[in-house]
Coordinates of C-alpha atoms and ligand atoms in Angstrom, one line a residue:
Chain A
M1 CA 151.0 30.3 -17.7
T2 CA 147.4 29.5 -17.5
I3 CA 146.4 27.4 -14.6
H4 CA 142.7 26.5 -14.4
P5 CA 141.1 27.9 -11.2
S6 CA 140.3 25.1 -8.9
L7 CA 137.6 27.1 -7.0
V8 CA 135.4 29.7 -8.4
T9 CA 132.7 31.7 -6.6
K10 CA 130.2 33.4 -8.9
D11 CA 128.1 36.3 -7.6
L12 CA 128.1 34.7 -4.2
T13 CA 125.6 36.5 -1.9
I14 CA 123.9 35.9 1.4
R15 CA 121.4 37.9 3.1
F16 CA 120.5 37.6 6.8
G17 CA 117.1 39.5 6.7
G18 CA 117.9 42.9 5.2
H19 CA 121.6 42.6 6.0
V20 CA 123.7 41.5 3.0
A21 CA 126.8 39.9 4.7
V22 CA 128.4 38.7 1.4
N23 CA 127.5 40.6 -1.7
A24 CA 127.9 39.3 -5.2
V25 CA 131.5 38.2 -4.6
S26 CA 133.0 36.6 -7.8
C27 CA 136.5 35.2 -7.5
D28 CA 138.7 32.5 -8.9
F29 CA 141.2 30.6 -6.8
R30 CA 144.0 28.6 -8.4
P31 CA 146.2 25.7 -7.2
G32 CA 149.6 26.7 -5.9
E33 CA 148.3 30.2 -5.0
L34 CA 147.9 31.5 -1.6
T35 CA 145.2 34.1 -1.3
V36 CA 145.1 36.3 1.8
I37 CA 141.6 37.6 2.6
V38 CA 141.7 40.9 4.7
G39 CA 139.0 43.2 5.7
P40 CA 137.8 44.8 9.0
N41 CA 135.8 43.0 11.6
G42 CA 132.3 42.2 10.2
A43 CA 133.5 42.5 6.8
G44 CA 132.1 39.0 5.8
K45 CA 135.3 37.0 5.6
T46 CA 134.1 34.2 7.9
T47 CA 130.7 34.2 6.3
F48 CA 132.4 33.9 2.9
F49 CA 134.1 30.8 4.1
N50 CA 130.9 29.5 5.4
L51 CA 129.4 29.8 2.0
I52 CA 132.3 28.0 0.5
S53 CA 132.5 25.1 2.8
G54 CA 128.6 24.8 3.3
Q55 CA 127.8 25.9 6.8
L56 CA 125.7 28.5 5.3
S57 CA 123.7 28.3 2.0
A58 CA 124.0 31.0 -0.5
T59 CA 120.9 33.2 -1.0
Q60 CA 122.3 33.6 -4.6
G61 CA 125.2 32.8 -6.7
A62 CA 127.4 29.7 -7.0
V63 CA 130.4 27.8 -5.6
V64 CA 132.1 25.7 -8.2
K65 CA 135.1 23.4 -7.6
D66 CA 136.9 21.7 -10.7
G67 CA 133.8 22.2 -12.7
V68 CA 131.4 20.7 -10.1
D69 CA 128.6 23.0 -8.6
L70 CA 128.8 22.6 -4.8
T71 CA 126.3 25.3 -4.1
R72 CA 123.4 23.1 -2.9
M73 CA 125.6 20.4 -1.2
S74 CA 125.8 19.6 2.4
P75 CA 129.2 20.3 4.2
S76 CA 130.2 16.6 4.3
A77 CA 129.6 16.3 0.5
R78 CA 131.8 19.3 0.1
A79 CA 134.4 17.9 2.2
H80 CA 134.4 14.8 0.1
H81 CA 134.9 17.1 -2.9
G82 CA 138.1 18.3 -1.3
I83 CA 136.9 21.5 0.5
G84 CA 138.8 21.9 3.9
R85 CA 138.2 24.3 6.5
A86 CA 139.7 25.4 9.8
F87 CA 137.5 27.5 12.1
Q88 CA 138.2 31.0 13.5
L89 CA 136.6 29.8 16.9
T90 CA 138.1 26.5 17.9
N91 CA 135.8 23.8 16.9
L92 CA 136.9 20.5 18.2
F93 CA 135.7 17.2 19.8
P94 CA 136.5 18.2 23.4
Q95 CA 136.0 14.9 25.0
L96 CA 137.9 12.9 22.6
T97 CA 141.6 12.7 22.7
V98 CA 143.9 14.8 20.3
L99 CA 144.8 11.5 18.5
E100 CA 141.2 10.7 18.2
N101 CA 140.3 14.0 16.9
I102 CA 143.0 13.7 14.1
R103 CA 142.2 10.1 13.2
L104 CA 138.5 11.1 12.8
A105 CA 139.6 13.6 10.1
V106 CA 141.9 11.0 8.4
Q107 CA 139.2 8.2 8.6
A108 CA 136.4 10.5 7.1
H109 CA 138.3 10.3 3.7
S110 CA 139.6 6.7 3.9
G111 CA 136.0 5.3 4.0
D112 CA 136.7 3.6 7.3
G113 CA 133.8 5.4 9.1
W114 CA 131.5 2.4 8.2
R115 CA 133.8 -0.3 9.6
L116 CA 131.8 -1.8 12.3
F117 CA 133.5 -4.6 14.0
K118 CA 137.2 -3.8 13.3
R119 CA 138.9 -2.3 16.4
V120 CA 140.1 1.2 15.8
E121 CA 143.6 0.5 17.2
S122 CA 143.9 -2.3 14.6
L123 CA 143.7 0.1 11.7
T124 CA 147.4 0.8 11.9
E125 CA 147.5 2.7 8.5
L126 CA 145.0 5.0 9.9
T127 CA 146.8 5.6 13.1
A128 CA 150.1 6.0 11.4
R129 CA 148.6 8.8 9.2
A130 CA 147.2 10.4 12.2
E131 CA 150.5 10.4 14.0
R132 CA 152.1 12.1 11.0
Y133 CA 149.9 15.0 11.4
L134 CA 150.4 14.9 15.3
E135 CA 154.1 15.2 14.5
A136 CA 153.6 17.9 11.9
T137 CA 151.7 20.2 14.3
K138 CA 153.9 19.2 17.3
L139 CA 151.1 17.7 19.4
T140 CA 152.7 14.2 19.9
Q141 CA 153.3 15.1 23.5
V142 CA 149.6 15.6 24.3
A143 CA 148.2 13.0 21.9
H144 CA 146.4 11.1 24.7
L145 CA 144.8 14.2 26.5
P146 CA 141.3 15.1 25.7
A147 CA 141.2 18.0 23.4
A148 CA 139.4 20.1 26.1
A149 CA 142.4 19.8 28.3
L150 CA 144.7 21.5 25.9
S151 CA 146.2 25.1 26.1
H152 CA 144.5 27.5 23.9
G153 CA 147.6 27.6 21.7
D154 CA 147.6 23.8 21.3
Q155 CA 143.9 23.9 20.6
R156 CA 144.6 26.2 17.7
K157 CA 147.2 23.8 16.5
L158 CA 144.7 21.0 16.7
E159 CA 142.3 22.9 14.6
V160 CA 144.9 23.3 12.0
A161 CA 145.9 19.6 12.3
L162 CA 142.3 18.5 11.6
L163 CA 142.2 20.5 8.4
M164 CA 145.6 19.0 7.4
A165 CA 144.4 15.5 8.1
M166 CA 141.5 15.9 5.8
E167 CA 144.0 16.2 3.0
P168 CA 141.9 18.6 1.0
D169 CA 142.5 20.4 -2.2
I170 CA 141.4 23.7 -0.9
Y171 CA 142.6 24.7 2.5
M172 CA 140.8 27.6 4.2
F173 CA 142.3 29.1 7.3
D174 CA 140.3 31.4 9.4
E175 CA 142.7 33.5 11.5
P176 CA 144.7 30.5 12.5
T177 CA 147.1 32.1 14.7
A178 CA 144.6 34.3 16.6
G179 CA 145.2 34.5 20.3
M180 CA 148.3 32.3 19.9
S181 CA 151.6 33.2 21.7
L182 CA 154.5 34.4 19.5
D183 CA 156.5 31.2 20.0
H184 CA 153.7 29.0 18.8
A185 CA 152.5 31.1 15.8
P186 CA 155.4 30.1 13.6
D187 CA 154.6 26.5 13.9
V188 CA 151.4 27.0 12.2
L189 CA 152.7 29.6 9.7
D190 CA 155.6 27.1 8.7
L191 CA 152.7 24.6 8.1
I192 CA 150.9 26.9 5.9
A193 CA 154.1 27.8 4.0
E194 CA 154.6 24.1 3.5
I195 CA 151.2 23.5 1.9
K196 CA 151.8 26.6 -0.3
H197 CA 155.1 25.3 -1.5
D198 CA 153.3 22.0 -2.6
K199 CA 152.1 24.1 -5.6
T200 CA 149.1 21.7 -6.1
K201 CA 146.9 23.1 -3.2
T202 CA 144.8 26.2 -3.1
V203 CA 145.1 28.1 0.1
L204 CA 142.7 30.7 1.4
L205 CA 143.8 32.6 4.5
V206 CA 142.1 35.2 6.6
E207 CA 144.8 37.0 8.5
H208 CA 145.1 40.4 10.2
K209 CA 148.9 40.5 10.9
M210 CA 150.6 42.4 8.3
D211 CA 153.9 40.7 8.5
V212 CA 152.3 37.4 7.9
V213 CA 150.4 38.7 4.9
R214 CA 153.5 40.1 3.5
T215 CA 155.7 36.8 3.8
L216 CA 152.9 34.3 2.7
A217 CA 150.5 36.1 0.3
D218 CA 150.6 35.5 -3.5
R219 CA 147.5 37.7 -3.8
I220 CA 145.3 39.7 -1.5
I221 CA 141.6 40.2 -1.8
V222 CA 139.9 42.9 0.5
L223 CA 136.3 42.5 1.6
H224 CA 134.5 45.4 3.1
N225 CA 130.7 45.2 4.1
G226 CA 130.5 42.0 2.3
E227 CA 131.7 43.3 -1.1
L228 CA 134.9 42.5 -2.9
L229 CA 136.7 45.9 -2.8
A230 CA 140.2 44.9 -4.2
D231 CA 141.9 41.9 -5.6
G232 CA 145.5 41.7 -6.9
A233 CA 149.1 41.2 -6.2
P234 CA 150.1 42.2 -2.6
D235 CA 152.2 45.2 -3.2
E236 CA 149.4 46.6 -5.6
V237 CA 146.6 45.9 -3.1
M238 CA 148.4 47.3 0.0
S239 CA 149.5 50.5 -1.6
S240 CA 145.9 51.3 -3.0
D241 CA 144.2 54.2 -1.5
I242 CA 140.7 52.4 -0.8
V243 CA 142.5 49.7 1.2
R244 CA 144.2 52.3 3.2
D245 CA 141.0 53.8 3.9
V246 CA 138.9 50.9 5.0
Y247 CA 141.6 48.6 6.4
L248 CA 145.1 49.7 7.3
G249 CA 143.9 52.1 10.0
K250 CA 142.8 49.2 12.0
S251 CA 145.6 46.7 10.9
A252 CA 148.2 49.1 12.1
V253 CA 146.8 48.5 15.7
V254 CA 146.6 44.7 15.2
A255 CA 149.9 44.1 13.5
Chain B
M1 CA 134.5 8.3 27.9
S2 CA 137.1 8.7 25.3
V3 CA 140.0 8.2 27.8
S4 CA 140.1 4.5 27.3
A5 CA 143.7 4.3 28.6
N6 CA 143.7 1.7 31.5
T7 CA 143.3 4.0 34.5
T8 CA 142.8 2.5 37.8
G9 CA 139.2 3.3 37.7
T10 CA 138.7 1.8 34.4
K11 CA 140.3 -1.5 35.6
V12 CA 138.0 -1.5 38.7
V13 CA 135.0 -1.1 36.4
K14 CA 136.0 -3.8 34.0
T15 CA 137.0 -6.1 36.9
T16 CA 133.5 -5.5 38.3
V17 CA 131.8 -6.3 34.9
L18 CA 133.9 -9.4 34.5
L19 CA 132.8 -10.6 37.9
I20 CA 129.1 -10.0 37.1
G21 CA 129.5 -11.8 33.8
A22 CA 131.0 -14.7 35.8
L23 CA 128.2 -14.7 38.4
L24 CA 125.7 -14.7 35.4
L25 CA 127.4 -17.6 33.9
F26 CA 127.2 -19.8 36.9
A27 CA 124.0 -18.2 38.3
P28 CA 122.0 -21.5 38.1
F29 CA 124.7 -23.2 40.2
L30 CA 125.4 -20.4 42.5
F31 CA 121.8 -19.3 43.4
Q32 CA 119.6 -22.3 43.4
D33 CA 116.1 -21.0 43.4
T34 CA 113.6 -20.1 40.7
R35 CA 113.3 -16.5 41.7
A36 CA 117.0 -16.1 41.5
L37 CA 117.2 -17.4 38.1
E38 CA 114.4 -15.3 37.1
V39 CA 116.4 -12.2 38.4
A40 CA 119.6 -13.5 36.5
A41 CA 117.7 -13.8 33.2
R42 CA 116.1 -10.5 33.5
I43 CA 119.5 -8.9 34.2
C44 CA 120.8 -10.5 31.0
I45 CA 118.2 -9.1 28.9
F46 CA 118.2 -5.7 30.4
I47 CA 121.9 -5.4 30.0
V48 CA 121.4 -5.9 26.4
L49 CA 118.4 -3.6 26.2
V50 CA 120.1 -0.8 28.2
A51 CA 123.5 -1.2 26.2
S52 CA 121.6 -0.7 23.1
Y53 CA 119.9 2.4 24.4
D54 CA 123.4 3.6 25.6
L55 CA 124.3 3.5 21.7
L56 CA 121.9 6.1 21.3
I57 CA 121.9 8.3 24.3
G58 CA 125.3 7.8 25.5
Y59 CA 127.5 7.5 22.4
T60 CA 125.7 9.5 19.8
G61 CA 123.5 11.9 21.9
I62 CA 120.1 10.8 20.6
V63 CA 117.3 11.1 23.0
S64 CA 114.6 8.5 22.1
F65 CA 111.6 7.3 24.2
A66 CA 110.8 4.6 21.5
H67 CA 113.3 2.1 22.7
I68 CA 110.8 0.2 24.6
M69 CA 108.7 0.0 21.4
F70 CA 111.3 -1.9 19.5
F71 CA 111.7 -4.2 22.5
G72 CA 108.0 -4.8 22.2
F73 CA 108.1 -5.4 18.4
G74 CA 110.6 -8.2 19.0
A75 CA 108.7 -9.7 22.0
Y76 CA 105.3 -9.6 20.2
G77 CA 107.0 -11.0 17.1
G78 CA 108.2 -14.0 19.0
A79 CA 104.9 -14.3 21.0
I80 CA 102.6 -14.2 18.0
A81 CA 104.8 -16.5 16.0
L82 CA 104.9 -19.2 18.9
K83 CA 101.2 -18.8 19.4
Q84 CA 100.2 -19.1 15.8
M85 CA 102.8 -21.7 14.6
G86 CA 103.3 -23.6 17.7
P87 CA 106.3 -24.0 19.9
G88 CA 109.1 -24.7 17.4
W89 CA 112.3 -23.1 16.3
D90 CA 110.9 -22.0 13.0
A91 CA 108.4 -19.9 15.0
V92 CA 111.3 -18.5 17.0
V93 CA 113.1 -17.5 13.8
V94 CA 110.0 -16.2 11.9
G95 CA 109.1 -14.2 15.1
A96 CA 112.6 -12.8 15.6
L97 CA 112.8 -11.8 11.8
A98 CA 109.3 -10.3 11.9
G99 CA 110.1 -8.2 14.9
V100 CA 113.4 -7.1 13.4
A101 CA 111.8 -6.4 10.0
V102 CA 109.0 -4.1 11.7
S103 CA 111.6 -2.4 13.9
L104 CA 113.9 -1.6 11.1
V105 CA 111.1 -0.3 8.8
V106 CA 109.8 2.0 11.7
A107 CA 113.4 3.0 12.7
V108 CA 114.3 4.1 9.2
A109 CA 111.0 6.0 8.8
I110 CA 111.5 7.9 12.1
G111 CA 115.1 8.4 11.5
L112 CA 114.9 9.7 7.9
L113 CA 111.9 11.7 8.7
S114 CA 113.0 13.3 11.8
L115 CA 116.7 13.0 12.7
R116 CA 117.4 16.2 11.0
V117 CA 115.1 18.2 13.4
K118 CA 116.0 19.4 16.8
A119 CA 116.6 17.0 19.5
I120 CA 113.5 17.9 21.4
F121 CA 111.3 17.4 18.5
F122 CA 113.0 14.1 17.8
A123 CA 112.3 13.0 21.3
M124 CA 108.6 14.0 21.0
I125 CA 108.2 12.1 17.8
T126 CA 109.6 8.9 19.4
L127 CA 107.3 9.4 22.4
A128 CA 104.4 9.7 20.0
A129 CA 105.4 6.5 18.0
A130 CA 105.8 4.6 21.3
S131 CA 102.3 5.6 22.5
V132 CA 100.8 4.6 19.1
A133 CA 102.4 1.2 19.5
L134 CA 101.1 0.7 23.1
V135 CA 97.6 1.6 21.9
L136 CA 97.9 -0.7 18.8
A137 CA 99.0 -3.6 21.2
S138 CA 95.9 -3.1 23.3
Q139 CA 93.5 -2.5 20.4
L140 CA 94.6 -5.3 18.0
S141 CA 93.5 -8.0 20.5
N142 CA 93.0 -10.7 17.9
F143 CA 96.7 -10.8 17.5
T144 CA 98.2 -9.5 20.7
G145 CA 95.7 -10.6 23.2
G146 CA 95.1 -7.0 24.1
E147 CA 95.6 -5.9 27.7
D148 CA 95.9 -9.6 28.8
G149 CA 98.7 -10.4 26.6
I150 CA 99.5 -13.8 25.2
T151 CA 100.6 -16.9 26.7
Y152 CA 102.2 -19.6 24.6
R153 CA 104.7 -22.4 24.8
A154 CA 108.4 -22.1 24.1
P155 CA 110.3 -24.8 22.1
S156 CA 110.2 -28.0 23.9
I157 CA 113.8 -28.0 24.9
F158 CA 112.9 -25.2 27.2
K159 CA 110.2 -27.0 29.1
T160 CA 110.9 -27.5 32.7
A161 CA 110.0 -31.1 32.3
T162 CA 112.5 -31.7 29.6
K163 CA 115.5 -33.8 30.8
L164 CA 118.7 -32.7 29.1
M165 CA 120.6 -35.6 30.8
V166 CA 119.3 -38.6 32.7
D167 CA 120.9 -40.6 35.3
D168 CA 121.0 -44.4 35.6
D169 CA 117.5 -44.5 37.0
G170 CA 116.2 -42.5 34.0
K171 CA 115.6 -39.4 36.4
V172 CA 116.9 -36.0 35.4
M173 CA 120.5 -35.8 36.2
R174 CA 121.9 -33.3 38.7
I175 CA 125.3 -31.7 38.6
F176 CA 126.2 -29.9 41.8
G177 CA 122.6 -30.3 42.8
V178 CA 121.3 -28.5 39.7
K179 CA 118.7 -30.3 37.7
M180 CA 119.8 -30.7 34.0
N181 CA 116.4 -29.7 32.7
G182 CA 114.7 -27.4 30.2
K183 CA 114.7 -24.5 32.5
L184 CA 118.6 -24.6 32.7
A185 CA 118.5 -24.8 28.8
A186 CA 116.3 -21.8 28.7
Y187 CA 118.6 -19.8 31.0
Y188 CA 121.8 -20.6 29.0
F189 CA 119.8 -19.6 25.8
V190 CA 119.1 -16.2 27.4
F191 CA 122.7 -15.9 28.8
I192 CA 124.5 -16.8 25.4
T193 CA 122.4 -14.8 23.1
S194 CA 122.6 -11.8 25.4
F195 CA 126.3 -12.1 25.7
V196 CA 126.8 -12.4 21.9
L197 CA 124.7 -9.2 21.4
F198 CA 126.5 -7.3 24.2
F199 CA 129.7 -8.4 22.8
A200 CA 128.9 -7.2 19.4
M201 CA 128.0 -3.8 20.7
V202 CA 131.3 -3.5 22.7
R203 CA 133.1 -4.3 19.5
L204 CA 131.0 -1.7 17.6
V205 CA 131.9 1.1 20.0
G206 CA 135.5 0.3 19.8
S207 CA 135.4 0.5 16.0
P208 CA 136.1 3.4 13.7
L209 CA 132.3 3.8 13.6
G210 CA 132.0 4.1 17.5
T211 CA 134.5 7.0 17.3
V212 CA 132.3 8.8 14.7
L213 CA 129.3 8.4 16.8
K214 CA 131.1 10.0 19.7
A215 CA 132.3 12.7 17.4
I216 CA 128.6 13.5 16.4
R217 CA 127.7 13.6 20.1
E218 CA 130.6 16.0 20.9
N219 CA 130.3 18.4 18.0
E220 CA 127.8 17.6 15.3
A221 CA 128.8 20.5 13.0
R222 CA 132.4 19.7 13.0
A223 CA 131.8 16.1 12.3
E224 CA 129.8 17.2 9.3
A225 CA 132.5 19.7 8.3
I226 CA 135.3 17.1 8.1
G227 CA 133.2 14.8 6.0
Y228 CA 130.7 12.7 8.0
R229 CA 127.1 12.7 6.8
V230 CA 125.6 13.0 10.2
V231 CA 122.0 12.2 9.3
S232 CA 123.1 8.8 7.7
Y233 CA 125.3 7.9 10.8
R234 CA 122.4 8.9 13.2
T235 CA 119.8 6.9 11.2
F236 CA 122.1 4.0 11.1
V237 CA 122.7 3.8 14.8
F238 CA 119.1 4.4 15.5
C239 CA 118.5 1.2 13.4
I240 CA 121.2 -0.9 15.1
A241 CA 119.9 -0.1 18.5
A242 CA 116.3 -0.9 17.3
L243 CA 117.6 -4.3 15.8
V244 CA 119.3 -5.2 19.2
A245 CA 116.4 -4.1 21.2
S246 CA 114.0 -6.2 19.1
L247 CA 116.2 -9.2 19.4
S248 CA 116.4 -9.0 23.1
G249 CA 112.7 -8.6 23.1
T250 CA 112.2 -11.9 21.2
I251 CA 114.6 -13.6 23.8
Y252 CA 112.6 -12.2 26.7
A253 CA 109.4 -13.5 25.1
I254 CA 110.9 -17.0 24.8
W255 CA 112.1 -16.8 28.4
L256 CA 108.8 -15.5 30.0
K257 CA 106.3 -17.5 27.7
Y258 CA 104.1 -14.6 28.2
T259 CA 104.1 -11.3 26.5
G260 CA 101.7 -8.3 27.5
P261 CA 101.8 -4.6 27.3
D262 CA 103.0 -4.4 30.9
T263 CA 106.0 -6.5 30.4
V264 CA 107.4 -5.4 27.1
L265 CA 105.7 -2.1 26.0
S266 CA 104.8 0.1 29.1
F267 CA 106.5 3.4 29.6
S268 CA 107.5 2.3 33.1
I269 CA 110.0 0.0 31.5
M270 CA 111.2 2.9 29.4
I271 CA 111.8 4.9 32.5
D272 CA 113.7 1.8 34.0
I273 CA 115.9 1.7 31.0
L274 CA 116.6 5.5 31.3
L275 CA 117.4 5.1 35.0
M276 CA 119.7 2.1 34.4
V277 CA 121.7 4.0 31.8
V278 CA 122.0 7.1 33.9
I279 CA 122.8 5.1 37.1
G280 CA 125.3 3.0 35.3
G281 CA 127.0 5.6 33.4
M282 CA 126.3 7.0 29.8
G283 CA 128.6 6.2 26.9
T284 CA 130.6 3.4 28.6
M285 CA 128.7 0.3 27.8
W286 CA 130.0 -1.2 31.1
G287 CA 127.5 1.2 32.7
A288 CA 124.7 -0.8 31.3
V289 CA 125.8 -3.8 33.1
I290 CA 126.1 -2.1 36.4
G291 CA 123.0 -0.2 36.1
A292 CA 120.8 -3.3 34.9
V293 CA 122.3 -5.4 37.9
L294 CA 121.6 -2.7 40.5
M295 CA 118.2 -1.8 39.3
V296 CA 116.8 -5.3 38.7
I297 CA 118.2 -6.5 41.9
A298 CA 116.6 -3.5 43.8
Q299 CA 113.4 -4.2 42.1
Y300 CA 113.3 -7.8 43.2
Y301 CA 115.0 -7.8 46.7
L302 CA 114.6 -4.2 48.1
R303 CA 111.1 -5.1 49.5
D304 CA 112.5 -8.3 51.2
L305 CA 115.5 -6.5 52.6
M306 CA 113.1 -3.8 54.0
G307 CA 110.9 -6.5 55.5
V308 CA 113.8 -7.8 57.4
A309 CA 115.1 -4.4 58.4
A310 CA 111.5 -3.4 59.6
E311 CA 111.4 -6.6 61.8
A312 CA 114.9 -6.1 63.1
T313 CA 113.9 -2.6 64.3
A314 CA 110.4 -3.4 65.4
N315 CA 111.1 -2.2 69.0
L316 CA 112.5 1.2 67.9
P317 CA 110.2 4.2 67.5
L318 CA 109.3 5.4 63.8
L319 CA 112.0 3.3 62.1
P320 CA 109.9 0.2 61.4
H321 CA 107.2 2.5 60.1
L322 CA 109.6 4.2 57.7
L323 CA 111.1 0.7 56.6
D324 CA 107.7 -0.8 55.9
P325 CA 108.2 -2.9 52.7
D326 CA 105.3 -1.1 51.1
R327 CA 107.5 2.0 51.1
W328 CA 110.1 0.5 48.8
L329 CA 109.5 2.7 45.9
F330 CA 110.1 5.7 48.3
W331 CA 113.4 4.2 49.3
L332 CA 114.4 3.3 45.6
G333 CA 113.8 7.0 44.9
I334 CA 116.0 8.1 47.7
I335 CA 118.8 5.6 46.5
F336 CA 118.5 7.1 42.9
I337 CA 118.9 10.7 44.1
L338 CA 122.0 9.7 46.2
L339 CA 123.5 7.8 43.4
V340 CA 123.1 10.6 40.9
Y341 CA 124.4 13.1 43.6
F342 CA 127.5 11.1 44.3
F343 CA 128.1 9.7 40.9
P344 CA 127.2 12.4 38.4
K345 CA 128.6 10.6 35.5
G346 CA 126.9 7.3 36.5
I347 CA 128.8 4.7 38.6
A348 CA 130.9 3.4 35.7
G349 CA 131.5 6.7 34.3
T350 CA 132.5 8.5 37.6
I351 CA 134.8 5.6 38.7
M352 CA 136.4 5.3 35.3
A353 CA 137.2 9.0 35.5
K354 CA 139.1 8.4 38.8
G355 CA 142.9 8.0 38.5
E356 CA 142.8 9.6 35.0
K357 CA 146.2 10.8 34.2
S358 CA 145.7 14.4 32.9
Ligands
ATP1 N1 124.2 33.4 11.1 C1 124.2 34.7 11.0 N2 123.1 35.5 11.2 C2 123.0 36.9 11.1 N3 124.0 37.6 10.8 C3 125.3 36.9 10.6 C4 125.4 35.6 10.7 N4 126.7 35.3 10.5 C5 127.4 36.5 10.2 N5 126.4 37.4 10.4 C6 126.8 38.9 10.2 O1 127.5 39.1 8.9 C7 128.5 40.0 9.1 C8 129.9 39.4 8.7 O2 130.3 38.7 9.6 P1 131.7 37.8 9.5 O3 131.8 37.0 10.8 O4 131.6 37.1 8.3 O5 132.7 38.8 9.6 P2 134.3 38.7 9.6 O6 134.8 39.3 8.5 O7 134.7 37.2 9.7 O8 134.7 39.4 10.9 P3 135.9 39.1 12.0 O9 137.1 39.8 11.5 O10 135.4 39.6 13.3 O11 136.1 37.7 12.1 C9 128.5 40.5 10.6 O12 127.7 41.7 10.5 C10 127.7 39.6 11.2 O13 127.0 40.0 12.2
MG2 MG1 135.7 36.0 11.0

């Protein structure tokens, strides 16, 4: 079975002064595949995401999606090419309500952003779609609160809801359950599992918790000091010696 | 603010605005003296000007000092056209369009060149542009009348001598004691055009675009990440605000029949706009109404009020001295400080936040 990769990074590199945060990472990601990215703190996982979704521009190398070179594009242009991203540090519109936050993400890809004289409330299709994601992330109860008023756990869920509402081809989750209580985390993990079962979406997930990695991962890549250290099936990677050395010592504490 | 749900505070603010709207609508009948009508017309125009500035500073988080420049473009457009072409509607249309055209070209240029840079640099660039406009208005005296400005005539329907309706004796008809003359027509021209512009802006902030603007204010990077081209939206709203400011400038020029640097371009008006939007409440639209009303009324009547107060306290020590009408600016300053202290989000913003269910 050969499925063409939807996302390819070629030699992706970024330097901050003398420090190489991501170093010549070449990787293919396929639809229907969930890749977990692991690596110790400061390994360059978030920076790798920033290079793909455009918050940072590569010093060298390329990001290609479905044959289109995204390397020089702005984050918004990449979003329109189907790159979606949730952030490690919650990154919302604090004074807007939960519903407005989600509706913004839906609206960005429906072309309604430029509708000038139509009342938002009258765009029922838009609101209906936003409400679907509210329900999916179990945020209906707090739909009319400003995002800033939510608990940390609910803010993390809203972060994920924004990504889902973008309906991208590539889903990138950066430690989506970090700091979430044990009873909330499964909500988010179930959502990720659902996306994975869709089989048409490409999912990249940065995650430290080993039980999560084991249940969700189709493939694991290991970053260390910005370099791609290992790439392969979960069992294979987890049992390799290099990974034990750089990673598992730490993860035992986290997991 | 985003919480547009009808809280008690929101109802209070909306009712107040409605009341102000009604007072302005019936102003010629309620306050039958020329000065009061002057005040009412100025309020109408400043509501529009301040609301258009609120689109920038309150909704999108863009700090610009060039707003007065766009107002000036519109006013000078109207003034020069009326002067050169004579007092007809063709001159009004040409003047308004010329003002809008210049405003849009300058707004696009400033927007594309500099909305990518840091907010502080952008503010500086707008300040520089507004200074250049002010200097140009003084220098190009063949066109602009220089420091003296231009006087001209408005379309004849707005002449005080024009009779809109006549009674049986052929004299101008009075309804509830109000003369149906050109002055009344001029006021309703100002009121209706201002109302339409304000209403259009209220619709705009309630549209999907309005939410995008707020999103850019709240978190520019995330707005970009979910797919909004922030620079385009910023440039667009900068143009819309410039367009509205320019049109309100033309309306003002028609009303005043005089246009000069002090009435339509000076930085003291820019400061008035800033104070009105801050006092009224940024990012609310209704705040523009409240801020403009309070500020214009204070500018016109605080002196009178203090004169009365000084006389009433004439026998007391010190007080009449403090209340001397010449100190009105001092008291205006004190009032501003108190308002900002007690209404940190502006009057409308603070009241609307009251009774918020959270
Ligand atoms: N904008 C930046 N400027 C300078 N250095 C940066 C920048 N962004 C990241 N770095 C550096 O790049 C390295 C990788 O950081 P990154 O945030 O990608 O790590 P991470 O793998 O996501 O770590 P964590 O598990 O803590 O989230 C770090 O040394 C960090 O200090
Ligand atoms: Mg990280």
